[in-house]
Short mmCIF file of C-alpha atoms in Angstrom, two decimals:
data_model
loop_
_atom_site.label_atom_id
_atom_site.label_comp_id
_atom_site.label_asym_id
_atom_site.label_seq_id
_atom_site.Cartn_x
_atom_site.Cartn_y
_atom_site.Cartn_z
CA ASN A 1 133.89 92.00 38.18
CA ALA A 2 135.81 93.16 41.24
CA GLY A 3 134.03 90.54 43.38
CA VAL A 4 133.94 91.43 47.08
CA THR A 5 135.93 94.48 48.12
CA GLN A 6 136.74 95.62 51.64
CA THR A 7 138.18 98.86 52.98
CA PRO A 8 140.33 99.67 54.78
CA LYS A 9 142.88 96.86 54.56
CA PHE A 10 144.47 97.80 57.89
CA GLN A 11 143.21 99.88 60.80
CA VAL A 12 144.46 100.75 64.28
CA LEU A 13 141.99 102.13 66.81
CA LYS A 14 142.14 103.23 70.40
CA THR A 15 139.78 101.72 72.93
CA GLY A 16 136.43 103.48 72.78
CA GLN A 17 136.74 104.76 69.23
CA SER A 18 134.12 103.89 66.65
CA MET A 19 134.57 103.07 62.99
CA THR A 20 132.90 101.50 59.98
CA LEU A 21 134.35 98.67 57.93
CA GLN A 22 133.16 98.88 54.36
CA CYS A 23 132.14 95.93 52.18
CA ALA A 24 130.82 95.99 48.63
CA GLN A 25 130.07 93.33 46.00
CA ASP A 26 129.29 93.71 42.32
CA MET A 27 127.85 90.25 41.67
CA ASN A 28 124.22 91.18 42.51
CA HIS A 29 124.27 88.71 45.40
CA GLU A 30 121.38 88.75 47.84
CA TYR A 31 123.25 87.21 50.79
CA MET A 32 126.09 89.00 52.56
CA SER A 33 127.81 88.29 55.84
CA TRP A 34 130.56 89.42 58.18
CA TYR A 35 132.97 87.08 59.94
CA ARG A 36 135.87 87.59 62.29
CA GLN A 37 138.93 85.36 62.36
CA ASP A 38 141.20 85.21 65.38
CA PRO A 39 144.69 83.64 65.33
CA GLY A 40 144.58 79.88 64.97
CA MET A 41 140.84 79.86 64.66
CA GLY A 42 138.24 79.54 61.98
CA LEU A 43 135.67 82.14 61.08
CA ARG A 44 132.88 83.19 63.41
CA LEU A 45 129.73 84.77 61.99
CA ILE A 46 128.99 88.28 63.31
CA HIS A 47 125.97 89.42 61.28
CA TYR A 48 124.38 88.47 58.00
CA SER A 49 121.80 89.77 55.53
CA VAL A 50 119.55 87.84 53.14
CA GLY A 51 118.68 90.95 51.14
CA ALA A 52 118.44 94.73 51.20
CA GLY A 53 116.69 95.93 54.34
CA ILE A 54 117.05 92.59 56.16
CA THR A 55 119.77 91.79 58.68
CA ASP A 56 120.16 89.25 61.45
CA GLN A 57 122.61 88.31 64.17
CA GLY A 58 125.17 85.59 63.88
CA GLU A 59 127.22 83.82 66.51
CA VAL A 60 129.12 86.83 67.95
CA PRO A 61 127.09 90.04 67.30
CA ASN A 62 127.80 92.00 70.49
CA GLY A 63 129.61 95.29 69.89
CA TYR A 64 128.78 95.40 66.19
CA ASN A 65 125.99 96.93 64.11
CA VAL A 66 125.10 96.41 60.46
CA SER A 67 122.66 97.80 57.93
CA ARG A 68 121.83 96.85 54.34
CA SER A 69 120.35 99.77 52.45
CA THR A 70 121.44 98.50 49.02
CA THR A 71 122.14 95.09 47.52
CA GLU A 72 125.77 96.04 46.91
CA ASP A 73 126.89 97.38 50.30
CA PHE A 74 127.01 95.86 53.78
CA PRO A 75 128.97 98.03 56.24
CA LEU A 76 129.98 96.80 59.70
CA ARG A 77 130.07 99.35 62.51
CA LEU A 78 132.09 99.04 65.67
CA LEU A 79 130.30 101.16 68.24
CA SER A 80 133.01 101.47 70.92
CA ALA A 81 136.11 99.48 70.05
CA ALA A 82 137.60 97.13 72.64
CA PRO A 83 140.90 95.19 72.57
CA SER A 84 138.85 91.97 72.32
CA GLN A 85 137.75 93.14 68.88
CA THR A 86 141.30 92.95 67.55
CA SER A 87 140.91 90.50 64.69
CA VAL A 88 140.78 90.05 60.95
CA TYR A 89 137.34 90.79 59.54
CA PHE A 90 136.05 89.15 56.37
CA CYS A 91 133.01 90.06 54.37
CA ALA A 92 131.44 87.41 52.14
CA SER A 93 128.59 87.18 49.67
CA SER A 94 126.65 84.45 47.89
CA SER A 95 123.82 84.47 45.42
CA SER A 96 120.99 83.49 47.75
CA GLY A 97 122.50 82.13 50.95
CA GLY A 98 121.54 78.57 50.11
CA HIS A 99 123.56 75.92 51.90
CA THR A 100 125.20 74.77 48.67
CA ASP A 101 125.98 78.27 47.41
CA THR A 102 129.56 79.40 46.95
CA GLN A 103 130.52 82.12 49.40
CA TYR A 104 132.95 84.65 47.93
CA PHE A 105 135.18 86.31 50.49
CA GLY A 106 136.84 89.70 50.43
CA PRO A 107 140.55 90.16 51.23
CA GLY A 108 139.89 91.11 54.85
CA THR A 109 140.41 94.09 57.15
CA ARG A 110 143.08 93.69 59.81
CA LEU A 111 141.97 95.63 62.89
CA THR A 112 144.05 96.32 65.98
CA VAL A 113 142.47 97.94 69.02
CA LEU A 114 144.94 99.38 71.53
CA THR B 1 130.77 74.79 71.98
CA GLN B 2 132.74 74.04 68.80
CA LEU B 3 130.36 72.24 66.45
CA LEU B 4 133.06 71.28 63.96
CA GLU B 5 136.35 69.81 65.14
CA GLN B 6 139.21 69.74 62.65
CA SER B 7 142.29 67.59 63.05
CA PRO B 8 145.16 67.79 63.03
CA GLN B 9 145.49 71.48 63.86
CA PHE B 10 148.95 71.67 62.24
CA LEU B 11 150.58 69.41 59.68
CA SER B 12 154.05 69.75 58.20
CA ILE B 13 155.11 67.26 55.52
CA GLN B 14 157.58 66.83 52.69
CA GLU B 15 156.66 67.29 49.06
CA GLY B 16 155.32 64.07 47.59
CA GLU B 17 153.77 62.71 50.77
CA ASN B 18 150.09 61.91 51.18
CA LEU B 19 147.92 63.33 53.95
CA THR B 20 144.40 63.30 55.31
CA VAL B 21 142.69 65.97 57.40
CA TYR B 22 139.44 65.47 59.22
CA CYS B 23 136.36 67.49 60.07
CA ASN B 24 134.11 65.92 62.71
CA SER B 25 130.89 66.85 64.43
CA SER B 26 128.14 65.35 66.55
CA SER B 27 125.61 67.30 64.49
CA VAL B 28 124.11 66.43 61.12
CA PHE B 29 124.69 68.95 58.32
CA SER B 30 122.75 69.54 55.11
CA SER B 31 126.03 70.25 53.36
CA LEU B 32 129.68 70.61 54.12
CA GLN B 33 132.15 72.81 52.32
CA TRP B 34 135.95 72.87 52.26
CA TYR B 35 137.87 76.10 51.80
CA ARG B 36 141.57 76.91 51.44
CA GLN B 37 142.93 80.17 52.78
CA GLU B 38 146.36 81.57 51.96
CA PRO B 39 148.10 84.12 54.20
CA GLY B 40 146.67 87.62 53.85
CA GLU B 41 143.71 86.50 51.78
CA GLY B 42 140.13 85.37 52.25
CA PRO B 43 139.07 81.71 52.06
CA VAL B 44 138.36 80.23 48.64
CA LEU B 45 135.82 77.45 48.16
CA LEU B 46 137.25 74.09 47.04
CA VAL B 47 134.21 71.83 47.13
CA THR B 48 130.69 71.32 48.46
CA VAL B 49 129.42 67.86 49.47
CA VAL B 50 125.74 67.25 50.07
CA THR B 51 124.92 63.55 50.02
CA GLY B 52 125.98 61.10 52.74
CA GLY B 53 128.85 58.95 51.45
CA GLU B 54 129.57 61.34 48.60
CA VAL B 55 133.11 61.44 47.24
CA LYS B 56 134.40 64.30 45.11
CA LYS B 57 137.78 64.62 43.46
CA LEU B 58 139.56 67.80 42.51
CA LYS B 59 142.85 66.83 40.84
CA ARG B 60 144.99 65.44 43.71
CA LEU B 61 142.39 66.30 46.36
CA THR B 62 139.69 63.80 47.39
CA PHE B 63 136.81 64.89 49.60
CA GLN B 64 134.42 62.54 51.35
CA PHE B 65 131.22 63.22 53.26
CA GLY B 66 130.41 60.71 55.98
CA ASP B 67 127.40 58.43 55.55
CA ALA B 68 125.62 60.11 58.46
CA ARG B 69 126.55 63.61 57.19
CA LYS B 70 128.33 64.41 60.46
CA ASP B 71 131.92 64.31 59.28
CA SER B 72 134.15 64.78 56.29
CA SER B 73 137.71 64.17 55.22
CA LEU B 74 140.12 65.72 52.76
CA HIS B 75 142.88 63.55 51.32
CA ILE B 76 145.74 65.03 49.33
CA THR B 77 147.90 62.75 47.19
CA ALA B 78 151.51 63.66 46.45
CA ALA B 79 151.37 67.02 48.21
CA GLN B 80 153.11 69.98 46.60
CA PRO B 81 154.35 73.27 48.12
CA GLY B 82 151.45 75.02 46.39
CA ASP B 83 149.07 73.06 48.64
CA THR B 84 150.37 74.99 51.65
CA GLY B 85 147.62 76.91 53.41
CA LEU B 86 144.85 76.83 55.99
CA TYR B 87 142.12 74.31 55.20
CA LEU B 88 138.73 75.10 56.67
CA CYS B 89 135.57 73.04 56.73
CA ALA B 90 132.18 74.69 57.08
CA GLY B 91 128.84 73.02 57.72
CA ALA B 92 125.36 74.33 57.06
CA ARG B 93 122.15 72.83 58.41
CA THR B 94 119.43 74.65 56.53
CA ASN B 95 118.90 76.98 53.63
CA ALA B 96 119.35 79.91 56.00
CA GLY B 97 122.92 80.35 54.78
CA LYS B 98 124.48 80.32 58.24
CA SER B 99 127.66 78.30 57.98
CA THR B 100 129.63 77.08 60.97
CA PHE B 101 133.36 76.92 60.44
CA GLY B 102 135.89 74.64 62.06
CA ASP B 103 139.16 76.05 63.42
CA GLY B 104 141.12 74.81 60.44
CA THR B 105 144.18 72.70 59.65
CA THR B 106 147.36 74.60 58.81
CA LEU B 107 149.27 72.60 56.19
CA THR B 108 152.88 73.24 55.30
CA VAL B 109 154.42 71.30 52.43
CA LYS B 110 158.20 71.57 52.32
CA PRO B 111 160.04 71.28 49.00
#
């Protein structure tokens, strides 16, 4: 199993550009989520999904869109990048999203918006 | 509003020393998890505690969940350089799977 994979690993954007961060898991997990991590801070939840076709907002959803057309994939779209979106983005998955489930994290995408 | 406060924010110690880091909240959680994150990587789960007063041990690491399920601590005995990393606590209130993370404690263990 590859676990949770994320692409790209690094990305530089100009203000106003759009892009999609890719996330895939091969563990047949129902629950997937996106977090951002800023320097010296923990992770803040952007969006999450409890299964294919179902998504919901987390703590900091503004400026981001998600969709979940398959169990395996959960892409995160930046609509119009802003410098405030410079961060490290982590995708995670767990079997059902239960509060005792293990969340498996990807290696992260390091995004810089100029 | 930060629901989970971790302290200290930074900790630098010598190999062999003991240390405790704390994760505190005014809210009650159904469960609390501790993760370790190394530079350039995603967090990795260390432990999940569910019951108030619960103590779990993982080799030299001891985790405790407060009786009221509002706080937790992580104690490391005889720290080693391999323990270096960012330690994050995360609390969840329901089965909705929405975890709230603290800001983390950055631990450096010097040889």
